[in-house]
Every structure is written in C-alpha cells, then in structure tokens.
Amino acid sequence: MCGIIGITKGSGPDDGVQSVLDVLVEGLARLEYRGYDSAGLAMVGPTAADGMWRVRAANGTRSLDDLTKRTDDAPTHPSAGIGHTRWATHGRPNEDNAHPHADCTGRLALVHNGIIENHIELSDELIADGHHLESETDTEVLAHLIEAHLAAAPAEGVVGAVRSALSRVRGAFALAVVHADDPDAIVAARRVSPLIMGVNEGAAFLASDIPAILGLTHDFFILDDDRIAELRPGAISVTDLEGNPVEPEPLHVDWDLDAARKDGYDDFMSKEVHEQPKAVADTLLDRVLPDGTLVLDEVHITNEEFRSITKVFVVACGSSYHAGLMAKYAIEHWARLPVEIDIASEFRYRNPVVDEQTLIIGVSQSGETVDTFQAIREAKSLGAKVLVISNVVDSSMAREADAVLYTRAGPEIGVASTKTHLAQITALEILALYLAQARGTLSPADARGLLTAMGSLPDKVETAVSRSVDVHAVAEHYKDSPSFIFLGRHVGYPVALEGALKLKEISYLRAEGFPAGELKHGPIALVEPGTVVVGVATRTPVWEKMIANIAEVKSRGASIVLVANDGDEETARHADHVLWVPATEHLFAPIIDVVPLQLFAYSLARLHGLDVDRPRNLAKTVTVE
Ligand code: M6R
C-alpha cells in the first residue's frame, strides 16, 4: 500500500525532457494503483531559495491533478525530489496527513510506505524533546527522529542520521528522504515494504514498483531488508544497518513501458481482460514439451523431495486465494495429496501443523502482499518447503521461497486482478500436473491428454473475452439490482467467489458467493422474488446437482443468470440469461468460466459510472497487515 518514488539528477542543466517534476508526477500516476487517498511531492535544490519545497493534496483520485496545478512556486531546476501516493492507515486522508512529511526545520522531507508500530512511544519522546508534530500519521516521527540524530551528529550526514533513527524503529518501511543541505542526495531504507532502485549516467531513481520508473533506465536493483541506500546522480551505494558496504542485487526486467500503458483501451482493466489469452499462453510456454511431459526448470525442488511431501498448504489473499482454492481440486485429484487452503492473514496466527514434509504454496500476483509474505516466512521457519507463484520477478516472496513458478502476465495495473488471476490458475494447474508426474499418480497417457487440452485454453479464453458485448447486454438487465448471489459447486465454487469479489470490488454492489450445496443451510433465506442469482453451471461431474440448486432458487422467484457451455440448451432452459463459454476439461474450466463474470462486473461498474481501475478504499498491493 502507498507508492513512493524519488529521483536525483543533480544541479546540472535540466534536459527539459525528464525534469525531476515530470518524473515524479508520471511515476506517481503509475503508482496510483497502490493507493490514491492523497498525493504529495517535495523537491530540493536550485532554487526556490534552495530550501525544501513541498506540495500535498488530498482529493482522492483527483489528488495528483490538484498537485500539478500548484507548482508555480516550485524550484526551477531541482536536483532531487520524492513523491508519495497514499492509502491511509494512520490518520484520515487529508493534507496534513499526506506525505511527504517534514521535520521542524522544514529542510528535510520524507515519504514512507509501511507502518511504524512504535510511533506513539516515539512521538511522545519527540514532543517531550520539543519537536512539533503536525499529523496523525505513524510516519511523521521518522522525519523528526532523523532531524534529531542529524542535529546530534551532523558529520555523519543524512545517511548516518537515518541509520541511527532506524535503530529506534519497529515495523515495516520503505522510505526516502531528501534534505535541502545535501540537495543531490536521496537516502532510502527498507524493511519488508518493497523498494527498487535504478540508475543511469546522470540520475538515480527509486520506487515502490518497477512500472513507476520503467523507461528511465535498464539498470535496476533491489534494496534488501535492513539496508540503507544513498542515491546520487549516476551512483547508488548501499550499506547495512551497521554501515558496512553491501552490493545491491541487480534486477533483470524485460517489461517495456508499453506494457504498463492503456494501449487505446478505456481503462487498464479492460486492456488486461483482453490480454488474458496471452497471459495464459505465456504462462504455458516452454513448460509443456511436445512429448506431453512437463518441465519446470525454475522449480528447484527435486522429484524425490516432491515424493516425500505428505501435505500441501496454499496460502493467499483475495483473488489469489480463489486461484488457490481452484488448485486444491486439481492437486487432490491428480497428485493425490491432501491440500489445505488458507487465507494468509489467518494462517500464521493459528499455529498450523507444518513440518519438513509439507509443501507451502504462496500465491501472490505482486509477491509483496504482507500477509502472504509473512505466512510463507513462518512456514519456512517451521521447516516446510516453500513454492511461490508470483507475477513479479524477484519479488520479496520470490526471493524468500525455495522455488518459484512465475506467471507471465506482464504488469497488471488495474486494482481488480484479471489476467494475473487467470495466469495463476494456469500455473497452479501446471504445478498440479507436475506433482502428479513426479509422484507417478497420473499415467503418461492421461497426462498427455490433459496437457493437450491445456494447449487449447488460450483460444478458448479468447473466445470468452470476445463476447464482452453479449455480457454487457445481459448486465444491462440487472443495472438496477442492488444485490447478487453467486453460486457454484466443485471448481465452480471458487469461480462464484471470484465473480462476487469482482462485482463488489469495482461496482460496490452487494455480492456474495456460496457453494450451491450449502444454500439450504442458510443463504437461501436471502432469496426473494427478483433476487439475482448468478450460477456457474458449466458441465462438471456435479452439474445435475448444480441445476437442482438453481431450480430451488428459481422456484422462490430469483432471476437466474447462468454461465453455460456453448450449445448447452438444457442448461439454458433454467436461466433468464446465459453467459456462454467454450467447454473444456472440467478441472481447467475455472480459467474460462471466470471470464464472463469479470466482464459482468466490469459492465455493471461502467453502467454505474464508476472508475474500474481505482475502486474506492482499495489498493493494488496490500503491504500492511
Ligand atoms: O498481490 P496479491 O496477489 O498477493 O494480492 C492479493 C489480493 O490483494 C488481490 O488478489 C485482491 O483481492 C484483488 N484486488 C482482487 O481483484
């Protein structure tokens, strides 16, 4: 949550193309998916009388526009600057609480992503020492702590002051500091919250995420936990908390800037939905050999180790959790291993039974979700093997894990997961078959048949995506419906959960997903004439039971929308409206069946005039517990 960015290019002549201000504003626009309650930036260096210049705005998704209208008195050729887009944790989203925060001298500015857990104790101390704190945030104490240490040991500079300040701090942080007394430098530090850096001949950059500084450099580095970096034009030096020099880890990035732009679509969500066939195809690429065997070169867990596994846990949040739930069916069916699936924030606090024979699969698009990250860390410390499914190369989770299986969906900017969700299910299905292959629980002939069927998934996803106009026409019928129930059975159940999540997330309509068989145990009391029930009724071994559950709600007056396989008129008879999808092997069906539900949510959100890329109260990457 929250996005930070920084650039230093020194006080030489401005090339006018990549001015500090341009880089900050464009970077913040690309980071907005991490939170958009408020935005702010600070710059130092020539001139604005060579002090620290700062502007902040708290106007929701319009904050960044507001900022750019208030730069008349900014330094004309700033040497360095930092910016922040906020998802509020401590303190309301107003200007006082917006970052950057300043110290008492007004010469230091600081941006932060994370939570300072002992901020109350620290702020009491600072106030007693005469500091004046202006905000309700946990962050502001950092600015004043650094100020205090700088005053006590000016010869150690800002880096030394940041190091001393951090020795007092508990919690998670990615932070960046500029100071008017050293206007060519940015000092950054990290613990848990992500921070990447980049350098070119005349500048150095930092950001919470790669897309924010894509196009500025090809040389990226990861700042590891408990490291402090000093960025100067063309150079980055990193030390540990004791001040010992450390080589920063280079980061290979093969995304280009186009991949992070809208390419003519109205919004990122629709662009990303249309990129789903490619996301699935790329995730399959090179992993299925022509002879029908699977190779996962990047999974550094041996077949022998896979054979020794007795239990699998999947830990994840949100849409990634739903992908994990789909995988449970596949792994249990093909690899004959018991699978438990856990919401990551619950897993680590319930003393799970995990040992060396347990495989933990962490599923996370960003690879930075703090709950999932801490859950896999906990499992690893208990001796489990950890495999991560992530869309971001070298993400924190990828680096923590014993093995990684990357989804290859490219950067996803829309807050609602779409293409990364499909890529996750694909990767998990591949993993399920790989486990089955390693454990000998599936005959080579059956495996070959399944892998051939997998090869046709991108085309089928393409077909499902191409029906967006038909789905929109169905959505128009339900534009005024206030609430929706989503039902599914077997693998249709997680699809129903995901359909409900998409709808509530971007259209703010009440939507609940249930296993259809559970209906009679309570949820059916919600059904009355006019209730909209969306059912996943593609052909699975439990199709008949699903149809019986649909009959139960229909007879109580519900309006029925069913996801059905092309040409399945028998299913269509039970529906008021049908969302058609191509048929596939039933354990692969979620990859296709979820597409019309994404489109349904998208259409309803657009019909309600909502911003699908930046839904209220949400952030793309959740880096606070
Ligand atoms: O980056 P992650 O996959 O770990 O994110 C997990 C959830 O925050 C995420 O899936 C969230 O639920 C999406 N906004 C749903 O569309």
XYZ file of C-alpha atoms and ligand atoms in Angstrom:
641
model
C 0.000 0.000 0.000
C 1.162 3.528 -0.721
C 3.610 4.213 -3.504
C 6.849 6.099 -3.228
C 9.138 7.484 -5.896
C 12.343 9.500 -5.972
C 14.791 10.909 -8.493
C 18.081 12.718 -8.142
C 19.718 14.215 -11.178
C 21.931 16.825 -9.548
C 22.092 20.514 -10.091
C 23.485 20.382 -13.643
C 21.459 21.731 -16.574
C 17.956 20.324 -16.866
C 17.455 18.481 -20.149
C 13.822 19.519 -20.098
C 12.726 16.003 -21.098
C 12.967 14.228 -17.797
C 12.745 17.051 -15.313
C 12.539 15.989 -11.692
C 8.937 17.176 -11.562
C 7.934 15.244 -14.718
C 9.468 12.039 -13.428
C 7.751 12.379 -10.059
C 4.327 13.171 -11.482
C 4.422 10.455 -14.126
C 5.765 7.942 -11.615
C 3.045 8.799 -9.124
C 0.408 8.352 -11.825
C 1.760 4.846 -12.435
C 1.893 4.123 -8.706
C -1.640 5.300 -8.009
C -2.908 1.735 -8.040
C -1.156 1.330 -4.674
C -3.434 3.924 -3.088
C -4.923 7.250 -4.026
C -6.270 8.844 -0.853
C -3.790 11.695 -1.230
C -0.586 12.557 -3.058
C 2.383 14.795 -2.476
C 5.887 15.654 -3.536
C 8.934 17.516 -2.297
C 11.962 18.849 -4.161
C 15.293 20.314 -3.129
C 17.989 22.231 -4.951
C 18.143 25.158 -7.346
C 16.421 27.179 -6.354
C 13.126 28.320 -4.688
C 15.739 29.943 -2.491
C 17.321 26.481 -2.133
C 15.124 25.282 0.658
C 12.844 22.242 0.652
C 9.729 22.804 -1.472
C 6.668 20.668 -0.847
C 3.095 20.314 -2.136
C 0.362 17.929 -0.987
C -3.254 17.308 -1.980
C -5.941 15.072 -0.536
C -8.701 14.868 -3.087
C -8.984 11.130 -3.749
C -8.322 10.168 -7.332
C -8.015 13.864 -8.261
C -5.118 14.499 -5.846
C -2.418 14.216 -8.475
C -4.197 16.618 -10.841
C -4.530 19.062 -7.975
C -0.804 18.838 -7.251
C 0.235 19.630 -10.772
C -1.831 22.828 -10.701
C 0.083 24.052 -7.657
C 3.677 24.026 -8.842
C 4.071 27.713 -9.802
C 6.431 28.440 -6.914
C 8.448 25.214 -7.320
C 12.249 25.329 -7.787
C 13.054 25.896 -11.449
C 15.850 23.289 -11.677
C 15.506 20.986 -8.681
C 18.288 18.471 -8.168
C 16.283 15.831 -6.342
C 12.714 15.061 -5.411
C 10.489 12.467 -3.787
C 6.784 11.710 -4.191
C 4.094 9.657 -2.494
C 0.630 8.376 -3.202
C -1.179 7.286 -0.052
C -3.519 4.566 1.103
C -4.433 5.801 4.556
C -3.693 3.624 7.588
C -2.980 6.011 10.467
C -4.821 9.307 10.108
C -7.576 10.434 7.781
C -6.826 11.147 4.143
C -6.323 14.909 4.472
C -3.492 17.264 3.519
C -1.868 17.298 6.959
C -1.571 13.534 6.876
C -0.395 13.414 3.257
C 3.278 12.683 2.591
C 5.980 13.971 2.270
C 6.326 14.803 5.942
C 8.763 17.469 7.057
C 10.947 17.940 10.126
C 10.842 21.040 12.346
C 13.492 22.831 10.261
C 11.388 22.491 7.135
C 14.533 21.446 5.235
C 14.011 17.672 5.396
C 11.187 15.786 3.647
C 10.351 12.099 3.920
C 7.997 9.628 2.228
C 7.152 6.226 3.678
C 5.282 3.050 2.819
C 4.648 0.686 5.735
C 3.719 1.051 9.377
C 5.845 2.292 12.262
C 4.467 0.173 15.091
C 6.038 2.091 17.989
C 5.142 5.543 16.648
C 3.157 6.576 19.728
C 6.048 5.947 22.075
C 8.433 7.732 19.685
C 6.175 10.721 19.158
C 5.733 11.153 22.948
C 9.516 11.279 23.263
C 9.944 13.683 20.371
C 7.246 16.023 21.656
C 8.862 15.993 25.103
C 12.121 16.985 23.379
C 10.385 19.980 21.802
C 9.519 18.675 18.338
C 6.320 19.874 16.761
C 4.376 17.094 15.003
C 1.596 18.165 12.671
C -0.085 14.977 11.518
C -1.932 11.952 12.887
C 0.320 9.592 10.944
C 2.750 6.986 12.165
C 5.223 8.251 9.552
C 5.932 11.748 10.775
C 8.020 10.516 13.705
C 10.610 9.302 11.199
C 11.232 12.823 9.877
C 11.732 14.179 13.391
C 13.846 11.256 14.564
C 16.190 11.795 11.621
C 16.235 15.527 12.373
C 17.218 14.807 15.976
C 20.034 12.424 15.004
C 21.303 14.826 12.347
C 21.464 17.592 14.911
C 23.342 15.320 17.322
C 25.902 14.086 14.751
C 25.936 16.411 11.730
C 29.222 14.973 10.438
C 27.517 11.615 9.780
C 25.176 13.273 7.305
C 21.646 12.213 6.420
C 22.701 8.578 5.885
C 24.104 8.391 9.407
C 21.013 10.040 10.832
C 18.694 7.628 9.013
C 20.759 4.690 10.301
C 20.574 5.917 13.894
C 16.869 6.709 13.593
C 16.079 3.237 12.292
C 17.680 1.650 15.310
C 14.726 3.067 17.271
C 12.003 1.927 14.918
C 9.787 -1.186 14.942
C 7.627 -2.066 11.973
C 7.772 -2.079 8.200
C 9.105 0.639 5.975
C 10.281 1.672 2.573
C 11.302 5.279 2.946
C 13.060 8.037 1.074
C 14.462 11.286 2.430
C 15.685 14.497 0.791
C 17.401 17.345 2.619
C 17.990 20.877 1.379
C 21.503 20.841 2.898
C 22.556 17.945 0.620
C 20.358 18.552 -2.412
C 21.949 15.992 -4.758
C 21.203 13.034 -2.479
C 18.254 10.824 -1.660
C 18.617 8.465 1.276
C 16.398 5.374 1.228
C 15.860 2.412 3.513
C 13.770 -0.695 3.561
C 12.338 -3.357 5.856
C 9.552 -5.616 4.492
C 7.896 -2.964 2.261
C 9.267 -3.173 -1.283
C 11.747 -0.726 -2.776
C 13.562 -0.919 -6.082
C 16.183 1.438 -7.449
C 17.534 2.334 -10.863
C 20.487 4.276 -12.164
C 21.622 5.808 -15.439
C 24.522 8.040 -16.362
C 23.136 11.259 -14.964
C 20.468 10.230 -12.489
C 19.326 7.687 -9.929
C 15.768 6.631 -9.124
C 13.795 4.692 -6.589
C 10.206 3.476 -6.460
C 7.892 1.017 -4.779
C 7.423 -0.827 -8.003
C 9.051 -1.271 -11.385
C 6.443 0.363 -13.683
C 6.926 3.711 -11.921
C 10.447 4.085 -13.304
C 10.241 1.933 -16.420
C 11.645 3.746 -19.405
C 14.125 5.766 -17.341
C 16.800 3.118 -17.041
C 17.590 -0.515 -17.746
C 19.721 -0.968 -14.652
C 17.546 -1.861 -11.699
C 18.485 -3.026 -8.225
C 16.536 -4.393 -5.303
C 17.047 -2.848 -1.913
C 17.036 -5.734 0.563
C 15.600 -5.715 4.068
C 17.536 -3.656 6.609
C 19.619 -1.849 4.013
C 20.192 1.858 3.586
C 20.909 3.334 0.170
C 22.363 6.658 -0.829
C 21.365 7.709 -4.321
C 23.329 10.383 -6.141
C 23.278 11.275 -9.843
C 24.627 8.219 -11.676
C 25.509 6.282 -8.498
C 23.922 4.196 -5.774
C 25.726 2.979 -2.666
C 24.191 0.581 -0.175
C 25.125 -0.229 3.407
C 23.676 -2.449 6.106
C 22.369 -1.142 9.411
C 25.902 -1.199 10.864
C 27.264 0.882 7.986
C 29.103 -1.941 6.163
C 29.040 -1.618 2.353
C 26.796 -4.131 0.566
C 26.461 -4.848 -3.173
C 22.864 -4.193 -4.241
C 21.204 -7.078 -6.030
C 20.696 -6.380 -9.767
C 17.205 -6.959 -11.103
C 16.511 -8.152 -14.613
C 13.394 -6.510 -16.098
C 12.100 -7.454 -19.511
C 8.862 -5.439 -19.411
C 8.635 -2.381 -21.569
C 6.782 0.816 -20.977
C 4.026 -0.068 -23.461
C 3.087 -2.984 -21.256
C 2.247 -0.518 -18.489
C 0.103 1.769 -20.676
C -3.525 1.559 -21.753
C -2.914 0.971 -25.479
C -6.127 2.650 -26.541
C -8.426 0.856 -24.091
C -10.693 2.964 -21.883
C -9.052 1.631 -18.770
C -6.411 -0.821 -17.610
C -8.976 -3.376 -16.509
C -10.398 -3.816 -19.983
C -6.910 -3.871 -21.502
C -5.881 -6.517 -19.009
C -9.011 -8.629 -19.574
C -8.176 -8.612 -23.295
C -4.604 -9.646 -22.548
C -5.780 -12.818 -20.799
C -5.323 -15.245 -23.711
C -1.695 -14.123 -23.947
C -1.216 -14.321 -20.173
C -2.394 -17.948 -20.212
C -0.374 -18.807 -23.336
C 2.807 -17.211 -21.990
C 2.415 -18.979 -18.660
C 2.177 -22.319 -20.514
C 5.034 -21.509 -22.895
C 8.072 -23.830 -22.811
C 6.699 -25.717 -19.860
C 4.860 -28.392 -21.803
C 7.100 -30.486 -24.080
C 5.827 -31.980 -27.367
C 6.035 -35.479 -25.860
C 3.483 -34.443 -23.253
C 5.828 -34.108 -20.290
C 6.224 -31.039 -18.150
C 9.441 -29.210 -17.394
C 9.692 -26.601 -14.706
C 13.350 -25.631 -14.784
C 12.903 -22.819 -12.323
C 11.355 -25.047 -9.643
C 14.389 -26.124 -7.678
C 12.647 -28.862 -5.729
C 13.663 -32.357 -6.792
C 11.207 -35.106 -7.736
C 12.453 -37.015 -4.711
C 11.553 -34.079 -2.484
C 8.141 -33.800 -4.143
C 7.606 -37.503 -3.498
C 8.363 -37.057 0.194
C 5.637 -34.463 0.598
C 2.635 -35.593 2.577
C 0.560 -32.430 2.722
C 0.115 -29.171 0.826
C -0.966 -25.805 2.197
C -1.921 -22.986 -0.137
C -1.777 -19.508 1.410
C -3.006 -16.408 -0.386
C -5.393 -13.452 -0.238
C -8.278 -12.195 -2.364
C -8.315 -13.380 -5.974
C -5.070 -15.265 -5.381
C -6.865 -17.191 -2.633
C -9.597 -18.104 -5.114
C -6.943 -19.342 -7.562
C -5.511 -21.435 -4.721
C -8.939 -22.852 -3.960
C -9.277 -23.941 -7.578
C -5.861 -25.631 -7.315
C -6.997 -27.666 -4.330
C -9.376 -29.607 -6.576
C -6.665 -30.195 -9.191
C -3.850 -31.204 -6.814
C -6.037 -33.552 -4.793
C -7.483 -35.130 -7.933
C -4.292 -35.584 -9.947
C -1.475 -35.704 -7.389
C -3.471 -37.394 -4.603
C -2.113 -35.091 -1.914
C -4.268 -33.543 0.798
C -4.481 -29.783 0.302
C -5.445 -27.181 2.861
C -6.118 -23.681 1.664
C -5.796 -20.756 3.987
C -6.399 -17.038 3.916
C -2.821 -15.884 4.562
C -3.728 -13.481 7.364
C -5.298 -16.377 9.297
C -2.616 -18.978 8.627
C 0.239 -17.532 10.625
C -1.720 -16.787 13.757
C -3.290 -20.200 14.233
C -0.282 -22.406 14.960
C -0.602 -24.519 11.790
C 0.698 -28.082 11.758
C 3.601 -27.777 9.324
C 6.810 -29.819 9.029
C 9.588 -30.774 6.580
C 7.156 -32.901 4.593
C 4.773 -30.034 3.999
C 4.738 -28.050 0.779
C 3.556 -24.476 1.188
C 2.362 -22.777 -1.976
C 2.193 -18.994 -1.614
C 0.131 -17.404 -4.365
C 0.572 -13.684 -4.924
C 0.435 -11.596 -8.072
C 2.610 -8.894 -6.569
C 4.753 -11.170 -4.433
C 4.622 -8.370 -1.874
C 1.329 -8.908 -0.018
C 2.487 -8.720 3.560
C 0.099 -11.366 4.941
C 1.153 -13.928 2.369
C 4.811 -12.969 2.694
C 4.749 -13.404 6.470
C 2.799 -16.660 6.155
C 5.416 -18.270 3.899
C 8.213 -16.928 6.089
C 6.551 -18.518 9.112
C 6.108 -21.827 7.268
C 9.721 -21.803 6.133
C 10.900 -21.299 9.687
C 8.886 -24.393 10.618
C 10.845 -26.415 8.056
C 8.327 -26.550 5.202
C 9.325 -26.344 1.539
C 8.018 -23.084 0.104
C 6.987 -22.624 -3.502
C 5.697 -19.257 -4.658
C 3.512 -18.402 -7.641
C 4.239 -14.752 -8.436
C 3.878 -12.411 -11.386
C 6.768 -10.188 -10.365
C 10.273 -11.419 -10.963
C 12.421 -11.189 -7.852
C 9.516 -10.022 -5.711
C 10.044 -10.298 -1.951
C 8.149 -13.579 -1.835
C 10.018 -14.991 -4.820
C 13.290 -14.328 -3.039
C 12.085 -15.832 0.221
C 10.912 -19.079 -1.388
C 12.732 -22.359 -2.107
C 11.192 -22.367 -5.565
C 9.214 -20.015 -7.789
C 6.817 -20.623 -10.611
C 6.326 -17.321 -12.374
C 3.114 -16.363 -14.052
C 3.884 -14.413 -17.182
C 1.019 -11.968 -17.350
C 3.088 -8.770 -17.600
C 2.401 -5.807 -15.326
C -1.162 -5.540 -14.043
C -2.196 -2.013 -13.152
C -5.977 -2.251 -12.603
C -6.719 -2.852 -8.935
C -9.014 -5.757 -9.806
C -6.963 -8.822 -10.662
C -7.905 -10.304 -14.017
C -5.083 -11.518 -16.238
C -2.859 -12.374 -13.292
C -5.707 -14.419 -11.784
C -6.051 -16.494 -14.956
C -2.285 -16.881 -15.149
C -2.220 -18.018 -11.517
C -4.834 -20.723 -12.126
C -2.859 -21.829 -15.186
C 0.391 -22.009 -13.211
C -1.306 -23.904 -10.394
C -2.818 -26.419 -12.832
C 0.650 -26.906 -14.347
C 2.030 -27.439 -10.864
C -0.714 -29.945 -10.037
C 0.155 -31.970 -13.139
C 3.861 -31.657 -12.386
C 3.306 -33.002 -8.880
C 1.281 -35.854 -10.334
C 4.077 -36.581 -12.839
C 6.745 -36.509 -10.109
C 4.689 -38.719 -7.795
C 3.549 -41.112 -10.542
C -0.130 -40.661 -9.723
C -1.188 -39.983 -13.303
C -0.496 -42.258 -16.260
C 1.652 -40.721 -19.026
C -1.267 -41.155 -21.446
C -3.693 -39.295 -19.182
C -1.107 -36.587 -18.550
C -0.573 -36.169 -22.308
C -4.311 -35.848 -22.876
C -4.620 -33.169 -20.219
C -1.624 -31.227 -21.473
C -3.034 -31.267 -25.000
C -6.301 -29.905 -23.635
C -4.326 -27.180 -21.841
C -2.845 -26.082 -25.150
C -6.276 -25.015 -26.373
C -7.022 -22.868 -23.312
C -5.676 -19.547 -24.718
C -8.039 -19.804 -27.735
C -10.984 -20.618 -25.511
C -10.195 -17.696 -23.224
C -10.012 -15.530 -26.352
C -13.497 -16.681 -27.345
C -14.863 -15.915 -23.882
C -13.258 -12.444 -23.877
C -14.597 -11.695 -27.371
C -18.153 -11.928 -26.012
C -17.895 -8.755 -23.941
C -20.731 -7.112 -25.888
C -23.078 -10.036 -25.157
C -22.157 -9.941 -21.473
C -22.743 -6.195 -21.405
C -26.235 -6.737 -22.840
C -27.005 -9.168 -20.006
C -25.572 -6.768 -17.411
C -27.860 -4.003 -18.667
C -30.873 -6.041 -17.485
C -29.500 -6.012 -13.947
C -28.232 -2.442 -13.810
C -30.681 -1.508 -11.056
C -30.350 -4.669 -8.976
C -28.858 -3.876 -5.585
C -27.537 -7.287 -4.679
C -26.354 -10.515 -6.253
C -25.821 -14.102 -5.110
C -23.168 -16.169 -6.891
C -23.405 -19.955 -6.758
C -21.134 -22.759 -7.851
C -20.218 -26.297 -6.947
C -16.881 -28.105 -7.145
C -14.480 -25.903 -9.180
C -17.451 -23.669 -9.944
C -17.489 -22.636 -6.276
C -14.223 -20.621 -6.331
C -15.353 -19.193 -9.675
C -18.530 -17.984 -7.945
C -16.460 -16.469 -5.121
C -14.270 -14.663 -7.638
C -17.311 -13.402 -9.578
C -18.756 -11.979 -6.355
C -15.430 -10.391 -5.363
C -15.027 -8.726 -8.759
C -18.551 -7.324 -8.578
C -18.318 -5.910 -5.067
C -14.794 -4.627 -5.629
C -15.452 -2.473 -8.679
C -19.199 -1.826 -8.666
C -19.771 -1.561 -4.866
C -22.861 -3.787 -5.203
C -23.650 -6.377 -2.561
C -22.470 -9.713 -3.882
C -21.920 -12.952 -2.003
C -20.580 -16.237 -3.316
C -21.693 -19.574 -1.865
C -21.188 -23.250 -2.606
C -24.584 -24.059 -4.114
C -24.986 -27.166 -1.965
C -24.691 -25.028 1.160
C -27.625 -22.871 0.133
C -30.249 -24.778 2.086
C -28.198 -24.395 5.253
C -28.933 -20.692 5.492
C -28.203 -18.449 2.497
C -31.429 -19.405 0.701
C -33.240 -17.204 3.231
C -31.825 -14.248 1.264
C -33.712 -15.269 -1.862
C -36.950 -13.492 -2.686
C -38.700 -12.573 -5.933
C -36.264 -10.513 -8.009
C -33.082 -11.609 -6.229
C -30.402 -12.043 -8.892
C -28.620 -15.381 -8.746
C -25.585 -15.916 -10.950
C -24.717 -19.606 -11.251
C -21.672 -21.329 -12.677
C -23.384 -24.192 -14.493
C -20.830 -25.489 -16.952
C -20.572 -29.267 -17.268
C -18.767 -30.809 -14.315
C -19.441 -34.136 -12.596
C -21.847 -32.274 -10.284
C -23.766 -30.415 -12.999
C -27.077 -32.125 -12.204
C -26.822 -31.179 -8.537
C -25.976 -27.617 -9.506
C -29.053 -27.426 -11.724
C -31.169 -28.774 -8.858
C -29.856 -25.953 -6.629
C -30.704 -23.429 -9.346
C -34.243 -24.847 -9.514
C -34.553 -24.242 -5.761
C -33.833 -20.520 -6.071
C -35.813 -20.140 -9.280
C -38.886 -21.571 -7.628
C -38.536 -18.855 -4.988
C -38.655 -16.108 -7.597
C -34.960 -15.431 -8.252
C -33.808 -14.091 -11.622
C -31.240 -16.511 -12.974
C -28.061 -15.804 -14.928
C -26.069 -18.927 -15.773
C -22.574 -19.470 -17.106
C -23.097 -22.360 -19.513
C -21.134 -24.247 -22.135
C -21.702 -23.303 -25.765
C -24.758 -25.053 -27.184
C -25.933 -26.439 -23.839
C -29.621 -25.657 -24.278
C -30.530 -27.953 -21.406
C -28.758 -25.594 -19.010
C -30.079 -22.516 -20.786
C -33.660 -23.656 -20.082
C -33.101 -22.924 -16.406
C -31.845 -19.381 -16.966
C -33.288 -15.949 -17.689
C -29.963 -15.021 -19.282
C -26.962 -17.092 -20.282
C -23.270 -16.202 -20.340
C -21.862 -18.650 -22.901
C -18.361 -20.100 -22.690
C -16.468 -22.818 -24.582
C -16.291 -26.194 -22.850
C -13.049 -27.739 -21.598
C -11.806 -30.495 -19.293
C -13.703 -29.721 -16.092
C -10.682 -29.077 -13.847
C -9.482 -26.415 -16.306
C -12.931 -24.823 -16.524
C -12.294 -22.013 -13.982
C -9.797 -20.462 -16.410
C -12.609 -19.937 -18.894
C -15.717 -19.716 -16.716
C -14.461 -16.766 -14.678
C -14.072 -14.570 -17.774
C -17.775 -13.689 -18.270
C -18.035 -12.918 -14.553
C -15.134 -10.450 -14.827
C -16.881 -8.879 -17.823
C -20.227 -8.819 -15.989
C -18.675 -6.934 -13.062
C -16.865 -4.604 -15.452
C -20.065 -3.786 -17.364
C -22.080 -3.139 -14.212
C -19.352 -0.858 -12.836
C -19.244 1.082 -16.107
C -23.050 1.266 -16.211
C -22.866 2.817 -12.737
C -20.274 5.307 -13.982
C -17.503 4.037 -11.697
C -13.723 4.139 -12.062
C -12.921 0.448 -12.538
C -9.159 0.878 -12.256
C -9.249 2.730 -8.970
C -12.120 1.429 -6.848
C -12.739 3.239 -3.591
C -10.874 2.247 -0.410
C -8.658 -0.256 -2.213
C -5.048 -0.512 -3.246
C -3.464 -2.957 -5.651
C -0.801 -4.232 -3.318
C -1.582 -4.666 0.339
C 1.641 -4.193 2.259
C 0.124 -3.612 5.686
C -1.482 -6.226 7.924
O -0.683 -9.377 -4.989
P -1.575 -10.451 -4.406
O -1.964 -11.462 -5.415
O -0.969 -11.091 -3.205
O -2.882 -9.700 -3.944
C -3.870 -10.382 -3.232
C -5.158 -9.597 -3.168
O -4.941 -8.361 -2.545
C -5.751 -9.351 -4.559
O -5.978 -10.543 -5.238
C -7.085 -8.577 -4.446
O -8.039 -9.374 -3.847
C -7.528 -8.105 -5.825
N -7.754 -6.703 -5.790
C -8.780 -8.727 -6.284
O -9.163 -8.270 -7.535
